[in-house]
XYZ file of C-alpha atoms in Angstrom:
600
model
C -0.294 0.108 0.119
C 1.380 3.362 -1.120
C 1.818 6.129 1.820
C 1.074 9.804 0.882
C 3.171 12.458 2.767
C 0.562 14.698 4.631
C 1.382 18.686 3.541
C 2.318 21.077 6.098
C -1.695 23.544 6.300
C 0.849 26.774 5.078
C 1.529 25.156 2.107
C -2.127 23.681 1.319
C -3.557 27.202 1.984
C -0.454 28.712 -0.169
C -1.362 26.417 -3.090
C -5.488 26.919 -2.288
C -4.714 30.908 -2.894
C -2.164 30.131 -5.977
C -5.019 27.968 -7.492
C -8.010 30.575 -6.723
C -6.122 33.615 -8.494
C -5.352 31.599 -11.392
C -8.931 30.590 -12.039
C -9.728 34.369 -11.421
C -7.346 35.582 -13.418
C -8.737 32.941 -16.174
C -12.328 34.676 -15.751
C -11.104 37.770 -16.130
C -9.276 36.801 -19.561
C -11.943 34.602 -20.631
C -10.041 31.630 -20.978
C -11.526 27.906 -20.424
C -14.890 29.555 -19.364
C -18.136 27.514 -20.258
C -20.717 29.528 -19.159
C -22.051 33.482 -19.290
C -24.153 35.126 -16.636
C -26.184 37.983 -17.733
C -27.368 40.242 -15.342
C -28.877 43.649 -16.815
C -26.891 44.841 -19.616
C -23.624 42.890 -18.557
C -22.375 39.656 -19.626
C -19.584 37.574 -16.939
C -17.817 34.789 -18.151
C -17.289 32.134 -15.802
C -16.262 28.200 -14.893
C -19.282 25.962 -14.297
C -16.980 23.630 -11.993
C -16.415 26.810 -10.001
C -20.214 28.037 -9.824
C -21.444 24.815 -8.892
C -19.170 24.210 -6.147
C -19.821 27.423 -4.365
C -23.189 27.228 -4.820
C -25.742 25.025 -4.473
C -28.320 26.960 -6.917
C -25.685 26.364 -9.650
C -24.876 22.895 -8.521
C -28.344 21.986 -9.111
C -29.014 24.345 -12.233
C -25.764 22.535 -14.056
C -26.879 19.041 -13.136
C -30.627 19.189 -14.058
C -31.739 17.510 -17.267
C -33.104 21.040 -18.240
C -32.225 23.284 -20.616
C -29.677 25.545 -18.300
C -27.175 22.484 -18.356
C -26.452 22.383 -21.968
C -26.626 26.142 -22.166
C -23.708 28.368 -22.630
C -26.085 31.693 -21.119
C -27.831 31.865 -17.978
C -29.987 34.933 -17.317
C -30.497 36.346 -13.655
C -33.566 38.502 -13.311
C -33.433 40.368 -10.070
C -30.013 40.878 -9.268
C -27.966 43.818 -10.289
C -24.703 43.603 -11.938
C -22.672 45.043 -9.409
C -23.743 42.582 -6.804
C -23.374 39.800 -9.014
C -19.552 40.841 -9.586
C -19.189 40.736 -5.818
C -20.657 37.112 -5.443
C -18.466 36.000 -8.069
C -15.465 37.640 -6.349
C -16.636 35.723 -3.337
C -16.842 32.581 -5.290
C -13.079 32.818 -6.991
C -10.980 34.232 -4.322
C -13.170 33.709 -0.941
C -13.391 37.796 -0.438
C -16.552 39.932 -0.081
C -16.324 43.797 -0.830
C -19.445 45.122 0.916
C -20.488 48.938 1.824
C -23.425 50.092 4.161
C -25.019 51.339 0.402
C -24.701 48.126 -0.792
C -24.984 45.086 1.655
C -28.721 44.997 1.373
C -28.091 44.361 -2.926
C -25.383 41.838 -2.036
C -27.660 39.894 0.640
C -30.674 39.471 -1.632
C -28.105 38.103 -4.468
C -26.547 35.615 -1.995
C -29.721 34.531 -0.911
C -31.199 34.068 -4.264
C -28.249 32.136 -5.549
C -27.704 30.319 -2.555
C -24.249 31.261 -0.943
C -25.408 30.716 2.485
C -21.567 32.274 3.896
C -21.888 35.295 2.256
C -25.607 35.492 3.655
C -24.384 35.076 7.101
C -21.800 37.895 6.557
C -24.135 40.087 5.642
C -26.174 39.890 7.860
C -23.704 40.461 10.722
C -22.377 43.229 8.794
C -26.196 44.708 9.044
C -26.515 44.031 12.591
C -23.302 45.687 13.438
C -24.079 48.985 11.415
C -27.625 49.705 12.177
C -28.462 53.435 12.708
C -31.676 55.169 12.510
C -31.085 55.683 8.890
C -31.268 52.329 7.738
C -32.959 50.322 10.219
C -36.724 50.106 8.730
C -35.416 49.098 5.512
C -33.117 46.515 7.214
C -35.977 45.283 9.319
C -38.579 45.236 6.435
C -35.586 43.028 4.680
C -34.825 41.145 7.870
C -38.811 40.079 8.054
C -39.003 39.031 4.721
C -36.524 36.878 4.669
C -37.289 35.472 8.371
C -34.332 36.562 9.858
C -35.926 36.927 13.443
C -33.015 38.638 15.182
C -32.111 40.925 12.801
C -35.796 42.111 12.675
C -36.173 42.335 16.631
C -32.484 44.231 16.856
C -33.869 46.815 14.247
C -37.108 47.081 15.631
C -35.764 48.250 19.044
C -33.692 50.212 17.672
C -36.321 52.301 15.896
C -38.579 52.436 18.569
C -36.072 53.581 21.081
C -34.651 56.192 18.709
C -38.060 56.992 16.871
C -37.958 61.082 16.932
C -34.394 60.930 15.161
C -35.603 58.531 12.941
C -38.096 60.723 11.555
C -35.925 63.577 11.184
C -33.310 61.286 9.435
C -34.409 58.852 7.926
C -36.494 59.027 4.370
C -37.496 55.196 4.921
C -40.451 55.454 7.160
C -43.452 56.937 4.476
C -42.455 53.689 2.324
C -43.535 51.606 5.165
C -46.675 48.947 5.146
C -49.663 49.505 7.117
C -48.595 46.867 9.228
C -45.383 48.148 10.301
C -46.480 51.676 10.697
C -49.263 50.524 13.573
C -46.353 48.231 15.238
C -44.547 51.605 15.955
C -47.282 53.752 16.631
C -49.097 51.490 18.984
C -45.731 50.772 20.900
C -45.701 52.045 24.569
C -41.709 52.404 24.268
C -42.077 54.636 21.327
C -39.085 57.384 22.082
C -40.964 60.770 21.122
C -40.739 64.109 23.282
C -44.341 63.973 22.942
C -47.539 62.742 21.591
C -47.222 65.181 18.795
C -44.509 63.410 17.023
C -46.991 60.529 16.821
C -49.443 62.680 15.229
C -47.105 64.213 12.760
C -45.661 60.928 12.033
C -48.942 59.178 10.960
C -50.055 62.236 8.941
C -47.128 62.262 6.900
C -47.545 58.595 6.065
C -50.947 59.077 4.997
C -49.861 62.092 2.717
C -47.580 60.073 1.008
C -49.910 58.208 -0.881
C -52.870 60.050 0.354
C -55.392 58.238 -2.348
C -54.720 54.792 -1.076
C -53.808 55.517 2.055
C -56.354 58.088 3.561
C -58.917 55.097 4.316
C -56.066 53.707 7.169
C -56.226 57.361 8.835
C -59.367 56.354 11.343
C -57.393 53.151 12.149
C -54.270 55.197 13.172
C -56.525 57.939 15.300
C -57.064 54.885 17.127
C -53.451 54.354 18.041
C -52.716 57.939 18.804
C -53.283 59.374 22.417
C -55.431 62.394 21.428
C -55.758 63.347 25.366
C -51.999 64.069 25.425
C -52.514 66.486 22.341
C -53.411 70.349 22.526
C -57.088 70.811 22.187
C -56.130 73.844 20.271
C -54.143 71.993 17.739
C -56.953 69.373 17.354
C -59.308 72.065 16.355
C -57.750 73.427 13.784
C -56.699 70.535 12.212
C -60.493 69.330 12.033
C -60.804 72.984 10.019
C -57.739 73.011 8.028
C -56.168 69.681 7.396
C -57.297 68.486 3.798
C -56.678 64.561 4.863
C -58.916 65.022 7.809
C -61.392 67.210 6.191
C -61.764 64.413 3.425
C -62.020 61.385 5.489
C -65.834 61.709 7.457
C -64.340 58.823 9.916
C -61.744 60.739 10.765
C -63.358 63.770 11.609
C -65.908 62.205 13.846
C -63.378 60.476 15.999
C -61.688 63.913 16.818
C -65.143 65.519 17.059
C -66.778 62.857 19.479
C -63.155 63.008 21.239
C -62.927 67.094 22.067
C -66.938 67.127 22.692
C -67.175 64.171 25.018
C -63.367 64.865 26.821
C -63.540 68.542 27.321
C -67.277 68.685 28.250
C -66.090 65.818 30.834
C -68.567 63.037 29.274
C -67.867 59.595 30.824
C -68.612 58.248 27.467
C -65.830 58.441 25.944
C -64.207 55.026 25.807
C -65.929 54.256 22.297
C -64.042 57.191 20.710
C -60.546 57.067 22.407
C -58.441 54.414 24.018
C -57.529 54.832 27.758
C -53.886 54.399 27.076
C -51.625 56.362 29.615
C -49.087 58.807 28.443
C -45.640 57.080 26.804
C -43.166 57.069 28.757
C -40.853 58.697 26.673
C -43.462 62.253 26.898
C -42.760 62.643 30.445
C -41.265 65.447 31.480
C -37.532 64.187 32.562
C -34.243 66.268 33.169
C -32.386 66.641 29.495
C -28.725 67.773 29.177
C -28.577 70.090 25.852
C -25.267 71.324 23.899
C -25.840 74.054 21.807
C -23.387 75.621 19.457
C -19.748 75.746 20.179
C -16.000 76.411 18.215
C -14.189 73.364 16.424
C -12.409 74.168 13.212
C -15.728 76.557 12.489
C -18.508 78.071 14.051
C -21.125 75.402 14.994
C -24.614 75.843 15.042
C -25.629 71.998 15.826
C -27.324 70.882 18.834
C -27.275 67.708 20.640
C -29.465 66.326 23.694
C -28.542 63.859 26.461
C -30.922 62.115 28.411
C -29.666 61.091 31.849
C -32.367 58.621 32.232
C -31.272 56.937 29.082
C -27.294 57.644 28.666
C -27.691 58.361 24.685
C -27.047 61.270 22.981
C -29.724 62.659 20.527
C -29.377 65.121 17.545
C -31.805 67.776 17.246
C -32.692 70.459 14.738
C -29.944 72.765 14.355
C -30.010 76.342 15.076
C -31.614 78.037 12.260
C -28.834 80.471 11.864
C -25.271 79.369 11.349
C -21.668 80.885 12.551
C -23.767 82.281 15.599
C -21.185 83.100 18.356
C -21.661 85.153 21.868
C -25.071 84.597 22.070
C -27.041 83.635 25.377
C -29.078 80.664 26.317
C -31.797 80.214 28.306
C -34.750 77.627 29.236
C -37.504 78.892 30.348
C -41.265 77.223 30.553
C -39.825 74.209 28.850
C -38.585 75.977 25.989
C -34.747 77.141 25.076
C -34.157 80.572 24.138
C -31.181 81.786 21.973
C -30.669 85.399 22.389
C -28.499 87.840 20.224
C -24.725 86.968 19.463
C -22.366 87.744 16.523
C -22.227 86.780 13.273
C -19.935 87.609 10.382
C -18.560 90.209 12.751
C -22.156 91.964 12.954
C -24.182 92.137 16.040
C -27.520 90.572 16.082
C -30.845 91.152 18.052
C -32.472 87.842 16.985
C -34.261 85.540 19.394
C -34.971 82.228 18.826
C -37.044 80.202 20.518
C -37.125 75.864 20.239
C -39.628 73.614 21.552
C -38.610 70.184 22.918
C -42.292 68.524 22.484
C -42.454 69.814 18.982
C -38.718 69.553 18.489
C -39.106 72.851 15.949
C -36.849 76.383 16.210
C -39.270 79.263 15.671
C -38.528 83.238 15.968
C -39.762 85.894 18.409
C -39.382 89.294 18.686
C -36.320 90.737 18.532
C -34.360 92.569 20.876
C -34.887 96.707 21.216
C -31.223 96.799 20.111
C -28.722 93.953 19.014
C -26.389 92.910 21.825
C -23.824 90.087 22.574
C -21.094 89.073 25.063
C -24.336 89.772 27.733
C -25.917 87.474 30.322
C -29.344 86.523 30.990
C -31.602 84.956 33.948
C -35.128 83.921 34.249
C -37.805 84.954 36.700
C -40.521 82.230 36.950
C -41.592 80.644 33.715
C -42.611 84.259 32.055
C -39.843 86.486 32.397
C -35.826 87.058 30.601
C -33.887 89.354 32.085
C -30.918 90.402 29.974
C -27.777 92.461 31.437
C -24.642 93.925 30.302
C -22.954 92.750 26.940
C -22.143 94.954 24.221
C -24.063 97.392 21.632
C -23.178 99.607 18.678
C -24.423 103.127 18.448
C -23.751 105.618 15.595
C -24.014 108.752 17.452
C -23.206 107.879 21.294
C -23.604 111.091 22.490
C -27.381 110.265 22.255
C -27.044 106.749 23.489
C -29.320 107.046 26.666
C -28.087 103.415 27.800
C -24.845 102.737 27.046
C -21.409 103.950 28.471
C -20.382 105.726 25.385
C -17.053 104.887 25.262
C -14.873 102.949 22.180
C -14.118 99.838 23.625
C -10.192 100.079 22.483
C -8.468 97.731 20.076
C -11.539 95.853 19.232
C -9.676 94.282 15.832
C -8.871 90.672 16.693
C -11.400 88.789 18.734
C -14.300 88.237 16.769
C -12.845 88.338 13.349
C -10.489 85.042 14.703
C -13.917 83.688 16.117
C -15.485 84.200 12.837
C -12.756 82.450 11.171
C -12.943 79.471 13.552
C -9.909 80.476 15.593
C -10.089 80.404 19.343
C -8.395 83.724 20.933
C -8.115 84.412 24.672
C -7.851 88.529 24.371
C -10.038 90.296 26.057
C -10.545 92.302 23.418
C -13.683 92.767 21.043
C -13.092 92.550 17.410
C -13.966 94.247 14.282
C -17.458 94.740 13.515
C -18.640 95.191 9.714
C -18.962 98.934 9.758
C -19.475 101.316 7.199
C -17.703 104.564 8.278
C -18.831 107.806 6.546
C -16.994 110.545 6.156
C -18.792 112.340 9.313
C -16.877 111.596 12.453
C -20.449 112.085 14.185
C -21.409 108.734 12.078
C -18.775 106.759 12.575
C -20.427 103.570 15.063
C -18.903 102.858 18.267
C -19.093 99.780 20.638
C -20.398 100.139 23.950
C -20.330 98.494 27.197
C -24.370 98.284 27.414
C -25.948 99.858 30.387
C -29.529 99.180 29.662
C -31.071 95.736 31.735
C -34.167 94.913 29.577
C -36.891 92.222 30.135
C -38.707 89.574 28.132
C -42.462 88.873 28.545
C -42.622 85.005 27.298
C -46.463 85.208 27.193
C -46.768 88.497 24.987
C -43.566 88.570 22.828
C -42.827 91.941 24.094
C -39.137 93.591 25.217
C -39.579 96.206 27.882
C -36.600 98.517 29.782
C -36.762 98.079 32.916
C -33.552 99.088 34.771
C -29.731 100.358 34.190
C -26.408 99.234 35.796
C -24.115 101.576 37.173
C -20.899 99.366 36.048
C -21.705 97.561 32.725
C -19.895 94.019 32.131
C -19.143 91.914 29.517
C -19.693 87.987 29.785
C -20.683 88.091 33.391
C -23.186 85.491 34.817
C -26.332 86.555 36.798
C -28.372 84.532 39.177
C -31.492 84.894 41.068
C -31.271 84.223 44.538
C -34.214 84.185 47.673
C -36.494 83.874 45.209
C -39.835 83.656 47.050
C -43.476 83.479 46.183
C -45.125 84.216 49.568
C -43.029 87.670 49.971
C -41.322 86.569 52.878
C -39.294 89.159 54.769
C -35.889 88.338 54.583
C -35.098 90.135 57.393
C -32.998 88.551 60.573
C -32.556 89.748 64.416
C -29.006 89.659 65.418
C -27.577 88.491 68.880
C -27.562 92.147 69.624
C -30.975 92.862 68.379
C -30.042 94.714 65.663
C -32.562 93.362 62.216
C -30.675 92.547 59.171
C -31.992 94.011 56.208
C -31.330 95.752 53.114
C -32.079 99.124 51.535
C -33.762 99.452 48.104
C -30.936 101.652 46.919
C -28.333 99.599 49.415
C -29.406 95.895 48.761
C -26.603 93.701 50.198
C -27.560 89.886 50.773
C -28.526 88.972 54.377
C -26.825 85.729 54.848
C -23.901 87.077 57.059
C -24.541 87.809 60.987
C -23.693 91.358 61.999
C -20.438 90.570 63.048
C -18.542 88.062 61.084
C -14.411 87.498 60.981
C -12.999 88.459 57.241
C -9.688 87.473 56.586
C -7.796 90.072 54.648
C -7.224 88.069 51.614
C -10.830 87.011 51.533
C -14.548 89.016 50.989
C -14.086 92.350 51.329
C -17.323 94.895 51.002
C -17.229 98.419 49.635
C -20.217 100.677 50.052
C -19.942 104.094 47.985
C -22.611 105.345 50.771
C -20.320 103.814 53.788
C -23.202 101.818 55.344
C -20.743 98.503 55.010
C -16.990 98.792 55.785
C -14.458 96.741 57.250
C -13.151 97.357 60.743
C -10.172 95.642 62.034
C -10.922 92.668 59.959
C -14.625 92.420 61.057
C -17.802 93.190 58.816
C -20.283 95.115 60.027
C -23.516 96.030 58.653
C -24.955 99.101 59.557
C -28.699 99.059 61.160
C -30.086 101.731 58.993
C -31.059 99.457 56.007
C -34.582 98.353 56.910
C -36.697 97.588 53.834
C -38.181 94.119 53.113
C -36.380 92.275 50.396
C -37.718 89.040 48.590
C -35.610 88.762 45.385
C -32.274 89.822 44.698
C -29.825 89.128 41.066
C -26.291 88.258 41.751
C -23.595 89.439 39.250
C -20.627 87.979 39.041
C -17.429 87.624 36.731
C -16.962 89.278 33.578
C -14.964 92.314 32.468
C -15.614 95.986 32.626
C -14.399 98.759 31.400
C -11.820 99.701 34.431
C -10.884 95.902 34.537
C -10.489 94.471 31.045
C -8.760 91.229 32.474
C -11.675 90.008 34.791
C -13.483 91.923 37.534
C -13.530 90.915 41.149
C -16.476 92.750 42.056
C -19.648 91.094 42.860
C -22.808 92.956 42.177
C -26.103 92.917 43.457
C -29.550 94.084 42.157
C -33.068 94.585 43.774
C -36.196 92.878 41.808
C -39.402 94.958 42.529
C -42.777 93.555 42.877
C -42.936 95.370 39.335
C -40.314 93.270 37.813
C -38.197 96.284 37.435
C -34.560 96.426 38.159
C -32.514 98.483 41.177
C -28.980 98.500 40.730
C -27.558 98.324 44.534
C -25.014 100.804 45.618
C -23.203 97.489 47.619
C -20.936 95.017 46.134
C -18.453 92.496 47.867
C -15.208 91.443 46.415
C -14.007 88.571 45.338
C -10.092 87.376 46.463
C -9.227 87.595 42.520
C -10.389 88.856 39.598
C -12.310 86.372 37.193
C -13.596 86.870 33.565
C -15.254 83.361 32.465
C -17.232 82.193 35.488
C -20.550 80.224 36.354
C -22.173 79.986 39.865
C -25.388 78.515 41.162
C -27.351 78.999 43.816
C -28.298 76.967 46.682
C -31.862 77.603 48.230
C -32.330 75.984 51.806
C -35.600 75.117 52.388
């Protein structure tokens, strides 16, 4: 009996690679080929032996007594030429080239031609590259081919990112009604409000309204109407052409409005009694807006601490905006003022997280930037400091009327996407005239203005004696019951702040203060430092319930940062009075953040 020596695995592998490369070379040169595969307008010469060895589909075809066994041409319908070339490379060389945009075509071709290894690779690739732009299409593909795990993974991702999916994907309006219902009926649908579900259903019907309008009543049964705004539903009844055309949809909404808002108990036949979707319940959310990278950004992202995920939000409606202020009031985010392309802006933009839309509000009375904003309650926004521009500074009643020196660097560099540490302002887009009195001047703004969110109006409500840029303002001692913040000390004196000399009353009458710590200064002499001891004059005897505190920033006298902490009294009529008192910090600071800890 003859004995054969077993070759090392590396030699066998080397031989297989050489054979594969030779066969691929023969295919490229059409040498020894005996069949031509036709896909679309392309003809690809191949070897039957290689095809039969790599695919059960071709093995059955070339082994059968039918015409394909004898023919030298095989037409392959429903397969793209590009996908067929990739599969032939896989059959000859064992390598498969796919991308996120081509994997579904290759998967379909591999499934049809029975290449199970290629199918598995495509499935793994799709599962590892799922995102909101492709999950709906992959889910439909997986369900069609009974790929349960892939379908479940796709559906889960879509449910958990539904609001982002609606903004970034164009696949939603192409789904069948059964898939649409599987989403809008889900309790776990990730939407900031039920309005998103309404909009998704209306957009789906509107895509092919002639055939889909019949599904509108069925979709309404899965929308939780009682968590939509009454005014919105009334407008839809009057103005939405889909609702007007569909009588059944009209009746559902009319009966809902009549029965629910008239407190009729017989509503079960018209609406479901499902609770709100958990995602629509208000939860704290961190929002990141704008910033500087290689350029000035206008993007916005939100982070949910409960889900520990980042989500993309609609970008700001204006690009290249810098030195603006951001504040959240009544669950609405406001972007106020700023600088764009070297020009001061007076614009006010509002973002509604429940609708995921931006809107423009009434502009400020005067363009300003590098200012500070603070809210009071759920109605008012106060704007402090910043820079403004005036053509004739002698007639500007609310500005410091001085040109900021050397204002030719920072904002111009910022507009070019470069960071700059200078305390100086930049060049604005100025059109200088021959008359010196018409030369624009850049001013430290003294006026304090108030925005009324409900009435969309601005009002001048006060002035500051020492205007700042880039400061931080907080509201302290906010009280809804007009609490008297007077406190009697051990020596019988009441610690209170006068209207013109308001100073926080959180320190006793006698407090030891080191030389390099807090000192106080009062232009009227009511507060002073004697032998390293701070004493408060007992003549301050006026009730105070709300105080603004301004800290940090730069002033004309301290361009590198200020050490003065200023105080302002908020009157009952929501006007602001600047206090003469201030506290000095241990050192000058420019960019600073602070917060208030209210003791209940």
